Tab-separated table of C-alpha atoms and ligand atoms in Angstrom:
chain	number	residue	atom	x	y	z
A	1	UNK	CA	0.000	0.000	0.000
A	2	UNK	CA	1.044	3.784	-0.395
A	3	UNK	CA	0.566	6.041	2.060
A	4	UNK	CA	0.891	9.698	2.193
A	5	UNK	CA	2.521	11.458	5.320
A	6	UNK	CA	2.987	15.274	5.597
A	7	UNK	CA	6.390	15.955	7.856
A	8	UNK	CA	6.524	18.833	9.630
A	9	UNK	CA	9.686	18.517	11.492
A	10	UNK	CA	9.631	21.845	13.329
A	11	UNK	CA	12.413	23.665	14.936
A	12	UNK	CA	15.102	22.715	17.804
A	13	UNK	CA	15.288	19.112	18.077
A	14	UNK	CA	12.552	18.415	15.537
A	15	UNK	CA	14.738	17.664	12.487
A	16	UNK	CA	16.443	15.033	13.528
A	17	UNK	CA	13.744	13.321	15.539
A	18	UNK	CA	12.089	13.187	12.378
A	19	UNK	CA	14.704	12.010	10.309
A	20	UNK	CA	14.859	9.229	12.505
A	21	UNK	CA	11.330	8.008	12.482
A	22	UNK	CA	11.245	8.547	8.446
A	23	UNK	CA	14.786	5.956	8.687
A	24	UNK	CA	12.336	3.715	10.716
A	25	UNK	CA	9.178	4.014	8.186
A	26	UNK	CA	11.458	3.163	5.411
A	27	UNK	CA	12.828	-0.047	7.211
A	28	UNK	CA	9.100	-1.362	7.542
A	29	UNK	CA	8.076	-0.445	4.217
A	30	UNK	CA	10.782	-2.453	3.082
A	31	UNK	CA	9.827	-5.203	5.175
A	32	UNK	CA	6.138	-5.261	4.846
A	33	UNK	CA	5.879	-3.632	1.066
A	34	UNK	CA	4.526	-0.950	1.914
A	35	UNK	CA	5.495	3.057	0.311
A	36	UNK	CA	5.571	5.949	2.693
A	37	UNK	CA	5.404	9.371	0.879
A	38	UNK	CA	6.972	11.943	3.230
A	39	UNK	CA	6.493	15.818	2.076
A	40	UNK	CA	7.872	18.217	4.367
A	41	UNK	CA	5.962	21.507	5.310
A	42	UNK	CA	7.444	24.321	7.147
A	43	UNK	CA	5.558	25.325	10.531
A	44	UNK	CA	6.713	27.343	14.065
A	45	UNK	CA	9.784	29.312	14.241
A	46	UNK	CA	11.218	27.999	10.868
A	47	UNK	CA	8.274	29.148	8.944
A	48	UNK	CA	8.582	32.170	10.567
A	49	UNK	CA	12.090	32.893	9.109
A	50	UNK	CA	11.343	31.654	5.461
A	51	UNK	CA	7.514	33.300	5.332
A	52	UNK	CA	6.824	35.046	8.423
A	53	UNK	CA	3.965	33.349	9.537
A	54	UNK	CA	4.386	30.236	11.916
A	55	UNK	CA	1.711	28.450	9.990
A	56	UNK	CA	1.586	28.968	6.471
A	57	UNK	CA	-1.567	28.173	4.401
A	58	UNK	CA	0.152	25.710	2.569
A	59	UNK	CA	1.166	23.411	4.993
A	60	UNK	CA	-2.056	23.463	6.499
A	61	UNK	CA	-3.932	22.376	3.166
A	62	UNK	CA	-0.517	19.692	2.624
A	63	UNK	CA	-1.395	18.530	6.062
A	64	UNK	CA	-5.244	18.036	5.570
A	65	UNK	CA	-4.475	16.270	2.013
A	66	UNK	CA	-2.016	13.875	3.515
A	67	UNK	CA	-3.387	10.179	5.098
A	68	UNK	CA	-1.566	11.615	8.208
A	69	UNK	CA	1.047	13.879	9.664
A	70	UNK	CA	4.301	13.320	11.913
A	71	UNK	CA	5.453	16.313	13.488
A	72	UNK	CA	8.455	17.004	15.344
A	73	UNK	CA	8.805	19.984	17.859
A	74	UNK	CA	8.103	23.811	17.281
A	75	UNK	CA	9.417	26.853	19.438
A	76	UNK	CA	12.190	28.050	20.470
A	77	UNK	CA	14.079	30.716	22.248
A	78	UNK	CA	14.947	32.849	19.098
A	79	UNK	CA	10.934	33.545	18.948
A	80	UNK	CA	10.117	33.992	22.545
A	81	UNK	CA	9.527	37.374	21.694
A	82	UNK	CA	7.095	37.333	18.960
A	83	UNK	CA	3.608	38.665	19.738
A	84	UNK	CA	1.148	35.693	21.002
A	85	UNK	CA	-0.725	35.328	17.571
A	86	UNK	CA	2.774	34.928	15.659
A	87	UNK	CA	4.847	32.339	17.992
A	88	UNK	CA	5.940	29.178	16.731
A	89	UNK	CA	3.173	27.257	19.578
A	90	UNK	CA	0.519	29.096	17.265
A	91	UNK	CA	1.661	26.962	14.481
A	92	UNK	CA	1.134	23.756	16.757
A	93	UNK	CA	-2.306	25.018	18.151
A	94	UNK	CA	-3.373	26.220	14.317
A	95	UNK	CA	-2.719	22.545	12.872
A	96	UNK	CA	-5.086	20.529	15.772
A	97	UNK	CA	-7.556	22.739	15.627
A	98	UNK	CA	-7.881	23.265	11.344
A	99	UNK	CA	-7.480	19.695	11.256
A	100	UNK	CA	-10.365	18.885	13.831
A	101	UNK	CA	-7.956	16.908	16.295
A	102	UNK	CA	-9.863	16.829	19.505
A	103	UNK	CA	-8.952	13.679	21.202
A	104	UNK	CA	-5.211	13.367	21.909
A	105	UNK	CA	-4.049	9.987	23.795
A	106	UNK	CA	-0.814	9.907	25.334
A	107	UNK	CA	-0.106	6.864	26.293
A	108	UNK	CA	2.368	6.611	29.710
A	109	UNK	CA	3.502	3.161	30.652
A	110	UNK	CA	6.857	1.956	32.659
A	111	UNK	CA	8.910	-0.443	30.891
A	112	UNK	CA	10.536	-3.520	33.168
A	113	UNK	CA	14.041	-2.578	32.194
A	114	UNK	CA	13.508	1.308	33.451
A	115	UNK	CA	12.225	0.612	36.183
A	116	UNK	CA	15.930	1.497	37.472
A	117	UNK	CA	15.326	5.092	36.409
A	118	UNK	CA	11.874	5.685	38.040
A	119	UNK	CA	12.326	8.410	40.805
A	120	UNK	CA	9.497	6.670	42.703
A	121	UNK	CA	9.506	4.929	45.690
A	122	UNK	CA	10.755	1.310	45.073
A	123	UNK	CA	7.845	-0.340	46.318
A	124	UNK	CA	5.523	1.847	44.018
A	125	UNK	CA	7.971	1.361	40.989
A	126	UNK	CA	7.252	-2.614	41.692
A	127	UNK	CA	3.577	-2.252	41.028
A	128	UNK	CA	4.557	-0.833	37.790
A	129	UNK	CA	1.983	1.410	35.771
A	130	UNK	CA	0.422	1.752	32.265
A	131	UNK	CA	-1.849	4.424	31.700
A	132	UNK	CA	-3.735	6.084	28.765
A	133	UNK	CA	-4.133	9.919	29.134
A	134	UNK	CA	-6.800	11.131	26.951
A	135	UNK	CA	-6.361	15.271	26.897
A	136	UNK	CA	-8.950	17.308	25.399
A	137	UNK	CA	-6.815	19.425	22.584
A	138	UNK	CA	-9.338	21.999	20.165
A	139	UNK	CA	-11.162	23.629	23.568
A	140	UNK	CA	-10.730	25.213	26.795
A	141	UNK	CA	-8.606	27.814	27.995
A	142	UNK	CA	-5.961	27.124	25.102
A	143	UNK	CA	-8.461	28.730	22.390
A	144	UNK	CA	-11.409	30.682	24.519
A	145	UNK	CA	-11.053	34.646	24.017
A	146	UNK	CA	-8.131	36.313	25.555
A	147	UNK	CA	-6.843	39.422	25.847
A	148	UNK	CA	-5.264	42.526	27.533
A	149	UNK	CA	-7.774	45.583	29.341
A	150	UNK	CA	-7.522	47.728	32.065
A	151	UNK	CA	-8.900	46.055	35.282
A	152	UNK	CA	-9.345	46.634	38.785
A	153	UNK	CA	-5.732	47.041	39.584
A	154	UNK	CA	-5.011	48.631	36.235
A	155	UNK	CA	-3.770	46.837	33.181
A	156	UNK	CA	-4.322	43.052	33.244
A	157	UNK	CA	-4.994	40.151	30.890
A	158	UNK	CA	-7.092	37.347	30.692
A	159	UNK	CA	-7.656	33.851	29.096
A	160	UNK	CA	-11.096	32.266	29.110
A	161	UNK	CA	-11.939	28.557	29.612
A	162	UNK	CA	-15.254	27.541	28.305
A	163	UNK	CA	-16.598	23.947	27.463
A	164	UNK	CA	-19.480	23.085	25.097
A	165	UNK	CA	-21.594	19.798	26.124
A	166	UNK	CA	-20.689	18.504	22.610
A	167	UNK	CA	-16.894	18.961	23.383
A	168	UNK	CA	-17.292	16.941	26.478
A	169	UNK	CA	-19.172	14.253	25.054
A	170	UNK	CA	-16.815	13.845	21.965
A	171	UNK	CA	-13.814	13.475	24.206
A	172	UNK	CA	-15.868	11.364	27.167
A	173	UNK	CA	-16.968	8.711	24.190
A	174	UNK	CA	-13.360	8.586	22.598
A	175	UNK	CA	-11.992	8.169	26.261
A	176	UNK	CA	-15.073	5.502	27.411
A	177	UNK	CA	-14.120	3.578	24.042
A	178	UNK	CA	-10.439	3.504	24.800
A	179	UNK	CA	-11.046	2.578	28.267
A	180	UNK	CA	-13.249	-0.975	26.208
A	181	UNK	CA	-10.183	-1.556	24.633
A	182	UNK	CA	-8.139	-1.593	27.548
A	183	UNK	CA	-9.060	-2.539	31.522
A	184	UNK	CA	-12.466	-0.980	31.627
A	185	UNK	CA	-11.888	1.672	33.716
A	186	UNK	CA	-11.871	5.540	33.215
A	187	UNK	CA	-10.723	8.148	35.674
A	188	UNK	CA	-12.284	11.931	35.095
A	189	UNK	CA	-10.214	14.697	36.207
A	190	UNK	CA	-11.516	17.768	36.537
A	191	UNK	CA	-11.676	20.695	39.338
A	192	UNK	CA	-15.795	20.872	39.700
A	193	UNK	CA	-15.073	21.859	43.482
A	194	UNK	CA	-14.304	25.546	42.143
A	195	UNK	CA	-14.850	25.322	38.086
A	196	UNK	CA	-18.062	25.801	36.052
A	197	UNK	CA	-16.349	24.345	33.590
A	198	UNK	CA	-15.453	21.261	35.369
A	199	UNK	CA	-19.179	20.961	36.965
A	200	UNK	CA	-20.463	20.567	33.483
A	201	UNK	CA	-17.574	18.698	32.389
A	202	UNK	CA	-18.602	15.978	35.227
A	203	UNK	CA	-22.053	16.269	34.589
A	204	UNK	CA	-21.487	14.912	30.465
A	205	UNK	CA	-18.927	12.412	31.324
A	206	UNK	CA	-21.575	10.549	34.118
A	207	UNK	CA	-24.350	11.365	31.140
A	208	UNK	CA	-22.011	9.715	28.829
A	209	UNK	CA	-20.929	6.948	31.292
A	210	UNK	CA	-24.196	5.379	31.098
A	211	UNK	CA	-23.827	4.678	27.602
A	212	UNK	CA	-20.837	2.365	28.896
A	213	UNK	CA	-22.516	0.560	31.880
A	214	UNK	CA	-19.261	-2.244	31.440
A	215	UNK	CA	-17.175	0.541	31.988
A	216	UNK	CA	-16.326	2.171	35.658
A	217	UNK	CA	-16.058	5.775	36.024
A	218	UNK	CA	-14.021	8.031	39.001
A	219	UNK	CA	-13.964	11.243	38.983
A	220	UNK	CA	-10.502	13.052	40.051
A	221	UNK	CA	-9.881	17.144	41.243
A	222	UNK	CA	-6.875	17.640	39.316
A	223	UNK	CA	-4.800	18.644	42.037
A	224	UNK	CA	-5.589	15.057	44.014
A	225	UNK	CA	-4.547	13.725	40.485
A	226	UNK	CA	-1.219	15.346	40.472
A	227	UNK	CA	-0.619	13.841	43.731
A	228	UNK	CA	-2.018	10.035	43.080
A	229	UNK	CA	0.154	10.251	39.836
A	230	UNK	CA	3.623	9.677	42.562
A	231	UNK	CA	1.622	8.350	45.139
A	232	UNK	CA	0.144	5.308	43.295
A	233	UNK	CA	-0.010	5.796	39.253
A	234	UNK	CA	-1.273	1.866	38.776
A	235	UNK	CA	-4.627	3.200	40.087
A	236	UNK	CA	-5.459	4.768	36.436
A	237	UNK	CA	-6.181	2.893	33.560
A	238	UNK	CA	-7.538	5.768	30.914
A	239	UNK	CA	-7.709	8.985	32.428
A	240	UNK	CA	-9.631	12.117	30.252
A	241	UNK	CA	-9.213	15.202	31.098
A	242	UNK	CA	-9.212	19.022	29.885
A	243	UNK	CA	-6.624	20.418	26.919
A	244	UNK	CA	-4.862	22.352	30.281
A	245	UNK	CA	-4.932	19.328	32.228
A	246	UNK	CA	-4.022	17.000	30.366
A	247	UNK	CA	-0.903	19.203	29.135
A	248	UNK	CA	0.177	19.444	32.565
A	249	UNK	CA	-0.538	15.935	34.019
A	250	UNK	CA	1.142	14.247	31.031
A	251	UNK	CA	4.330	15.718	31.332
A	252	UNK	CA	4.456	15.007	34.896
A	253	UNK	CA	3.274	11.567	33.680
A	254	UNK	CA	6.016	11.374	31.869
A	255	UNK	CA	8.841	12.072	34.274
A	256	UNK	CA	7.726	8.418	36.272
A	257	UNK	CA	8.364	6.453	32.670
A	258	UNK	CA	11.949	7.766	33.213
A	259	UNK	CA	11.991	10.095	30.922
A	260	UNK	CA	9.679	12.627	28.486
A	261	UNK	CA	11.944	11.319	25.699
A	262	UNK	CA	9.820	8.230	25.606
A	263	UNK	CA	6.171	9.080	25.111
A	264	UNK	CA	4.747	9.819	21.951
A	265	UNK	CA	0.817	10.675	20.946
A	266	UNK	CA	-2.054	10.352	18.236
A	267	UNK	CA	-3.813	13.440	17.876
A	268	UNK	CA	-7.265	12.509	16.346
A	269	UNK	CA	-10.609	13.899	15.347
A	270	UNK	CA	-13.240	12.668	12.973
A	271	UNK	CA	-11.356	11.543	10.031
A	272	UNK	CA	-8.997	8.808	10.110
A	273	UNK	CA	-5.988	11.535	9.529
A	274	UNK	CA	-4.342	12.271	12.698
A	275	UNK	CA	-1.498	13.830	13.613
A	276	UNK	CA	1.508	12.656	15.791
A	277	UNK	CA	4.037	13.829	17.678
A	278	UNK	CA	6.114	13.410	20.540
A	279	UNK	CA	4.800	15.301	23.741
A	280	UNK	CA	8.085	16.796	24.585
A	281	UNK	CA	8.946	19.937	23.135
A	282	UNK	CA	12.107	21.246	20.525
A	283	UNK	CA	14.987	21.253	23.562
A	284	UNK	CA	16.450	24.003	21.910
A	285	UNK	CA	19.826	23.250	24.525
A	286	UNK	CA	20.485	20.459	22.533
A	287	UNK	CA	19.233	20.790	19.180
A	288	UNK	CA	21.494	20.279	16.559
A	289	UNK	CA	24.041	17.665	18.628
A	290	UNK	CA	22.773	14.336	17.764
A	291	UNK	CA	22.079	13.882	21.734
A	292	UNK	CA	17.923	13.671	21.743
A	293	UNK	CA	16.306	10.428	22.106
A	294	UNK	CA	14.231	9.608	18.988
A	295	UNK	CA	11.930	7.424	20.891
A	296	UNK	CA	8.880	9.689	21.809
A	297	UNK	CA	9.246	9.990	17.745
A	298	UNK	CA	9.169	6.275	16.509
A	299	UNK	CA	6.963	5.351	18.941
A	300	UNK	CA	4.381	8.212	17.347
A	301	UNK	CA	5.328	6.853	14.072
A	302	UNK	CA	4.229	3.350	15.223
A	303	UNK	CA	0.802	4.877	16.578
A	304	UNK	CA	0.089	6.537	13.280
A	305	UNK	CA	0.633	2.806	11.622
A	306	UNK	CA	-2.015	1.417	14.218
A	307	UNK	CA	-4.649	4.229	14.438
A	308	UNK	CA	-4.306	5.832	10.728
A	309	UNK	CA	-3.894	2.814	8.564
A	310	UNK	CA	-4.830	0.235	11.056
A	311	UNK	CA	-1.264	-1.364	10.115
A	312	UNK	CA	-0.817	-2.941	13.847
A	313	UNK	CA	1.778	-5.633	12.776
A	314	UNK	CA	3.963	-3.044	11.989
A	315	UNK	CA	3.401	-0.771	14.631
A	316	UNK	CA	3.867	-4.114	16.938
A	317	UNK	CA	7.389	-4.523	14.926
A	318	UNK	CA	8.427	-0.808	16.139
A	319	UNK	CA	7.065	-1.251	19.700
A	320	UNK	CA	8.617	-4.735	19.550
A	321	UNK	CA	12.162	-3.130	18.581
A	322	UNK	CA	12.005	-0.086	21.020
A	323	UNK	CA	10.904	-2.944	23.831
A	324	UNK	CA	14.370	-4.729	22.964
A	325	UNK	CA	16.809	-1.737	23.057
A	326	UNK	CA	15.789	-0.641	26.013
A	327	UNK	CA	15.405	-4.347	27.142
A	328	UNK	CA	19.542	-4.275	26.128
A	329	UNK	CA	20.290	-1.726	28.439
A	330	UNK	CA	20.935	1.275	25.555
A	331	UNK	CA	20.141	4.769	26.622
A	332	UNK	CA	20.318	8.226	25.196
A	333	UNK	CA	21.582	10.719	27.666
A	334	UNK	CA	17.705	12.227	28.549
A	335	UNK	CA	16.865	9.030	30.164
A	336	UNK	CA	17.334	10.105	34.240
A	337	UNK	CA	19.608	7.782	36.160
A	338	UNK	CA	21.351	6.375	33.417
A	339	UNK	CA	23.591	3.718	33.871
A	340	UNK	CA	27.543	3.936	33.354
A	341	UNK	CA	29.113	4.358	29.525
A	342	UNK	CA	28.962	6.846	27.193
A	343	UNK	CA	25.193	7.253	26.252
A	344	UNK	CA	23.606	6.551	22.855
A	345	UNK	CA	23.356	9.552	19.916
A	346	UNK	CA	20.346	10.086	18.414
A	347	UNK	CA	21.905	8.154	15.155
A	348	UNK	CA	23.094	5.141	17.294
A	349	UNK	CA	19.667	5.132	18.935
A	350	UNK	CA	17.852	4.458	15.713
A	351	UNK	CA	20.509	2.272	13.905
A	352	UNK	CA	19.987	0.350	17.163
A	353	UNK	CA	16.377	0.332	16.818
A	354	UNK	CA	16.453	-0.811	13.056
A	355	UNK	CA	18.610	-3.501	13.476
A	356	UNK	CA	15.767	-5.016	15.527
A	357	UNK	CA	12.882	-4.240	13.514
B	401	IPM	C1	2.230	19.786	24.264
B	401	IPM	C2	2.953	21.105	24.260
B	401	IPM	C3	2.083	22.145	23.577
B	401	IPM	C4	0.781	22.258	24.352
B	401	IPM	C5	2.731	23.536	23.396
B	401	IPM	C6	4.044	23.453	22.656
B	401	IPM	C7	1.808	24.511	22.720
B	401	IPM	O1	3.314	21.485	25.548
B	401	IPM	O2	1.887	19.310	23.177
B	401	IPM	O3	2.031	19.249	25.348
B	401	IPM	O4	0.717	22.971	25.362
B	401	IPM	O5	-0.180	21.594	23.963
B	402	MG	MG1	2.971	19.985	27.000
């Protein structure tokens, strides 16, 4: 089969992450006959530079013609001081939302050989955890009206979060069907005990719940959940949650796998194009050095085989191969903890991860 990707590798890091999930496409399309067509679009700081716009028109029509898209990073410190509407993040926030990506799943799970480079507790590490965080990523406070006006105290600024019902719903079904495909059990974080937001948020999901009766539903104030995430993460199975939330939450999420160099994510919305990306950012300290882990990347690359062109073999193959290197004790230097020896380059990291595909 052929399928069409749009690459938008980004800025910092986000080049060479990308380069080395496009290496790891390649080697399955060789080995299962299959064609990947990468075109490359420009968006954040690097569109910026060449059109000065972090989102250019035509990468978002590439991006909505493509089967799917594989992003890298965007941002950067070189456009920290653009104006909000023209920062690289705009770019990032511009392609979920034209593209109609609402439901983004970020899977967080603790492998047996990095278990060593948990910062938890060893008797929590031993219970081991594998969680699905499904974040809410076209509403709230990341797109409700903002602004600057002159306030109580003088000048302030503001950022609204509103919710629709229908926003809820979407995400509560997407997160109730995961939750069937998994252990059954969804955890809703919200903060109703001060939020209007979050009071109507808990209302839909318990509407929506009953649509699921073989599915078990606990709701969560997000600040409890920040705590249970160190205190006891094999409590959650799938957990949905708010775009703010779930931005938040995942990263610390992230931190107990050993590293935010590991996780990737499927952003999806109606249509079976998605887009995915790693949920760390462009590390701008060490872009450019061969040092970033291309994990977080394959891994995204191997979710986009599953959930955009239901290819699971050969997402199993890449999942199989990151399992093994990891499994063989190689480490690029993000992963906390590390063990002695010089640690992995990007490049070594993915030649390593080929040879086992
Ligand atoms: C993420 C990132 C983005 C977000 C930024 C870069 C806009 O932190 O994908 O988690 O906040 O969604
Ligand atoms: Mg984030």
């Amino acid at each position: 089969m052929q399928y069409n990707i749009a690459l938008v590798k980004g800025d910092g890091i986000g080049p060479e992450i990308v380069d080395s999930a496009v290496r790891v496409l390649e080697k399955i399309g060789e080995k299962f006959g299959h064609t990947f067509n990468c075109t490359p679009y420009l968006a954040g700081g690097c569109a910026i530079d060449a059109c000065g716009v972090p989102l250019p028109d035509e990468t978002v029509e590439g991006c909505k013609n493509a089967d799917s898209v594989l992003l890298g990073a965007v941002g950067g410190p070189k456009w920290d001081k653009m104006p909000g509407n023209l920062r690289p993040e705009k770019a990032l926030l511009g392609l979920r939302s034209a593209l109609g990506l609402y439901t983004n799943l970020r899977p967080a799970r603790l492998y047996n050989s990095l278990k060593e480079e948990c910062p938890l507790r060893p008797d929590i590490v031993e219970k081991g955890f594998d969680l699905m965080m499904v974040r809410e990523l076209t509403g709230g406070i990341y797109f409700g009206e903002r602004g600057r006006r002159d306030g109580k105290y003088g000048p302030e600024a503001y950022d609204t979060e509103a919710y629709s019902v229908m926003e809820v719903e979407r995400i509560a079904r997407a997160a109730f069907d995961a939750a069937r495909k998994r252990n059954k059990k969804v955890t809703s974080i919200d903060k109703a005990n001060v939020l209007e937001t979050s009071r109507l948020w808990r209302e839909t999901v318990h509407r929506i719940a009953e649509e699921y009766p073989d599915v078990t539903v606990t709701d969560m104030l997000v600040d409890n959940a920040a705590m249970q995430l160190v205190r006891n993460p094999s409590q959650f199975d799938v957990v949905v949650t708010s775009n703010m939330f779930g931005d938040i939450l995942s990263d610390e999420a992230s931190q107990i796998t050993g590293s935010i160099g590991l996780l990737p994510s499927a952003s999806l919305g109606a249509s079976k194009c998605g887009l995915y990306e790693p949920i760390h950012g462009s590390a701008p300290d060490i872009a450019g050095q061969n040092k970033a882990n291309p994990i977080a990347t394959i891994l995204s690359a191997a979710m986009m085989l599953r959930y955009a062109f239901d290819l699971a073999e050969e997402a199993d193959a890449i999942e199989k191969a990151v399992d093994a290197v990891l499994d063989d004790g190689l480490r690029t230097a993000d992963i906390i903890g590390r063990s002695e020896g010089t640690p992995l380059t990007c490049t070594e990291m993915t030649d390593e991860i080929l040879k086992r595909i």
